[in-house]
């Protein structure tokens, strides 16, 4: 069995463990700083396995040594922004947490692939790349699958069509300026623009952009975790099974789309080599403008990170 370590056994981390174990994709190690909590969640999930007839091992721990020999490391550890905390404060705190998670796990799993979920996502993936010194193929950020899935869900709600027929592609930074590509998105091959009235489509795009905030406003005490953890599970599966799956992920840019030295949401090929390739779409003028606006905003967060943290 393959081995996946999840750093941060909070809502996203433990739900990812649930999806992974349920699909028997790997044995799972849940790591957290809180004593007892990862052990308790790990044991509870392990005890569910006989009921659903799956043989995955799940263990919770506070000790990075237990992550030894992981094929994939998923980083969800971090704190959420609290009232009174500036974006820079959040950036500094989460950079400390993610930096430690990255370097500690690398000691025990020098061959692992890294999937980063902690926000601000694009910069935390960048930090992981720099802290580990790994090639870009092995450090990927999760965001685009989630944003695209939200758009797919809203299209399904609007049209009543199966989610399986609905393909949506949302690129760019994981924030309000994300880039939903309505021209490339379709229902059973029919462009969304031909299927859904323009005003309805615009409403779907707006709801997608604010999708994270919508959940936060409803939950009040946290952010989304079912869909983000399902997204990371799809990424892990694509790598473990060498699926060559094309999905939007945050990838380290080396000239693609005219961007350099930053993480950004673009379509990538996921397979046994990790982030094997960045796929380049042809944009029209409107799409290019949206893409560049989002890139400028993500670049700013990268610069803020570089000022706050020594990388
Ligand atoms: N090492 C390990 N775990 C840590 C550390 C650390 N240094 N610091 C905090 N954690 C743990 C917390 O104890 C908590 O259990 O990270 C976990 C985070 O879990 P939640 O607070 O439940 O947050 P969650 O909803 O899972 O989101 C985690 O993923 O999607 C992103 O924006 C989200 O950045 C957030 C992250």
Short mmCIF file of C-alpha atoms and ligand atoms in Angstrom, two decimals, residues 6-15 31-35 37-38 41 61-62 64 75-82 90 93-94 96-98 100-101 116-121 124 142 146 174 216 219 221-225 228-229, ligand 1:
data_model
loop_
_atom_site.label_atom_id
_atom_site.label_comp_id
_atom_site.label_asym_id
_atom_site.label_seq_id
_atom_site.Cartn_x
_atom_site.Cartn_y
_atom_site.Cartn_z
CA UNK A 6 -1.35 14.68 6.01
CA UNK A 7 0.08 17.54 8.05
CA UNK A 8 -2.74 19.28 9.91
CA UNK A 9 -5.46 16.94 11.17
CA UNK A 10 -8.12 19.66 11.25
CA UNK A 11 -11.27 19.68 9.15
CA UNK A 12 -9.58 19.51 5.75
CA UNK A 13 -6.83 17.10 6.80
CA UNK A 14 -9.09 14.61 8.52
CA UNK A 15 -11.71 14.74 5.77
CA UNK A 31 0.05 14.75 11.96
CA UNK A 32 -0.95 17.67 14.16
CA UNK A 33 0.51 19.76 16.97
CA UNK A 34 -2.54 19.18 19.15
CA UNK A 35 -1.91 16.21 21.43
CA UNK A 37 -6.58 14.80 18.49
CA UNK A 38 -4.82 13.23 15.45
CA UNK A 41 -9.31 10.84 14.68
CA UNK A 61 0.60 11.29 15.62
CA UNK A 62 2.44 14.37 16.87
CA UNK A 64 7.09 13.64 12.15
CA UNK A 75 -0.01 20.10 3.90
CA UNK A 76 -3.18 21.53 5.44
CA UNK A 77 -1.68 22.81 8.70
CA UNK A 78 -2.27 26.44 9.47
CA UNK A 79 -4.44 28.94 11.24
CA UNK A 80 -7.41 30.82 9.84
CA UNK A 81 -7.46 34.61 9.77
CA UNK A 82 -9.06 35.94 12.94
CA UNK A 90 -1.60 35.45 8.64
CA UNK A 93 2.17 32.63 10.94
CA UNK A 94 1.18 30.17 8.21
CA UNK A 96 6.17 29.39 9.84
CA UNK A 97 3.82 26.42 10.14
CA UNK A 98 4.05 25.34 6.49
CA UNK A 100 8.33 23.56 9.36
CA UNK A 101 5.89 20.98 7.96
CA UNK A 116 -0.26 22.15 -0.45
CA UNK A 117 -3.69 23.39 0.67
CA UNK A 118 -2.91 25.91 3.40
CA UNK A 119 -3.93 29.44 2.44
CA UNK A 120 -2.85 31.78 0.99
CA UNK A 121 -2.42 28.83 -1.28
CA UNK A 124 2.36 28.57 0.60
CA UNK A 142 -4.63 22.60 -4.70
CA UNK A 146 -12.06 23.13 -6.08
CA UNK A 174 -7.33 31.20 -5.56
CA UNK A 216 -17.27 30.80 5.52
CA UNK A 219 -20.17 28.02 8.77
CA UNK A 221 -16.35 29.14 12.60
CA UNK A 222 -14.29 27.79 9.73
CA UNK A 223 -13.88 27.38 6.01
CA UNK A 224 -14.83 24.73 3.45
CA UNK A 225 -13.36 21.27 3.85
CA UNK A 228 -11.13 20.97 -0.83
CA UNK A 229 -10.30 17.55 0.59
N1 LIG B 1 1.92 21.58 12.82
C1 LIG B 1 0.92 20.72 12.56
N2 LIG B 1 -0.37 21.09 12.57
C2 LIG B 1 -0.66 22.34 12.89
C3 LIG B 1 0.34 23.30 13.18
C4 LIG B 1 1.68 22.86 13.14
N3 LIG B 1 2.68 23.68 13.42
N4 LIG B 1 -0.26 24.47 13.46
C5 LIG B 1 -1.58 24.28 13.34
N5 LIG B 1 -1.83 23.00 13.00
C6 LIG B 1 -3.10 22.33 12.81
C7 LIG B 1 -4.18 22.78 13.77
O1 LIG B 1 -3.99 22.22 15.06
C8 LIG B 1 -5.43 22.28 13.08
O2 LIG B 1 -5.81 21.00 13.53
O3 LIG B 1 -3.65 22.60 11.53
C9 LIG B 1 -5.03 22.24 11.61
C10 LIG B 1 -5.84 23.16 10.73
O4 LIG B 1 -7.13 22.69 10.73
P1 LIG B 1 -8.43 23.61 10.76
O5 LIG B 1 -8.21 24.74 11.69
O6 LIG B 1 -9.60 22.71 10.97
O7 LIG B 1 -8.47 24.25 9.31
P2 LIG B 1 -8.97 23.57 7.95
O8 LIG B 1 -10.38 23.94 7.72
O9 LIG B 1 -8.59 22.15 7.92
O10 LIG B 1 -8.09 24.38 6.89
C11 LIG B 1 -6.69 24.21 6.85
O11 LIG B 1 -6.51 24.53 4.50
O12 LIG B 1 -8.10 25.08 2.92
C12 LIG B 1 -7.09 25.57 3.73
O13 LIG B 1 -7.76 27.85 4.21
C13 LIG B 1 -7.60 26.56 4.74
O14 LIG B 1 -5.43 27.32 5.39
C14 LIG B 1 -6.53 26.51 5.77
C15 LIG B 1 -6.10 25.04 5.74
#
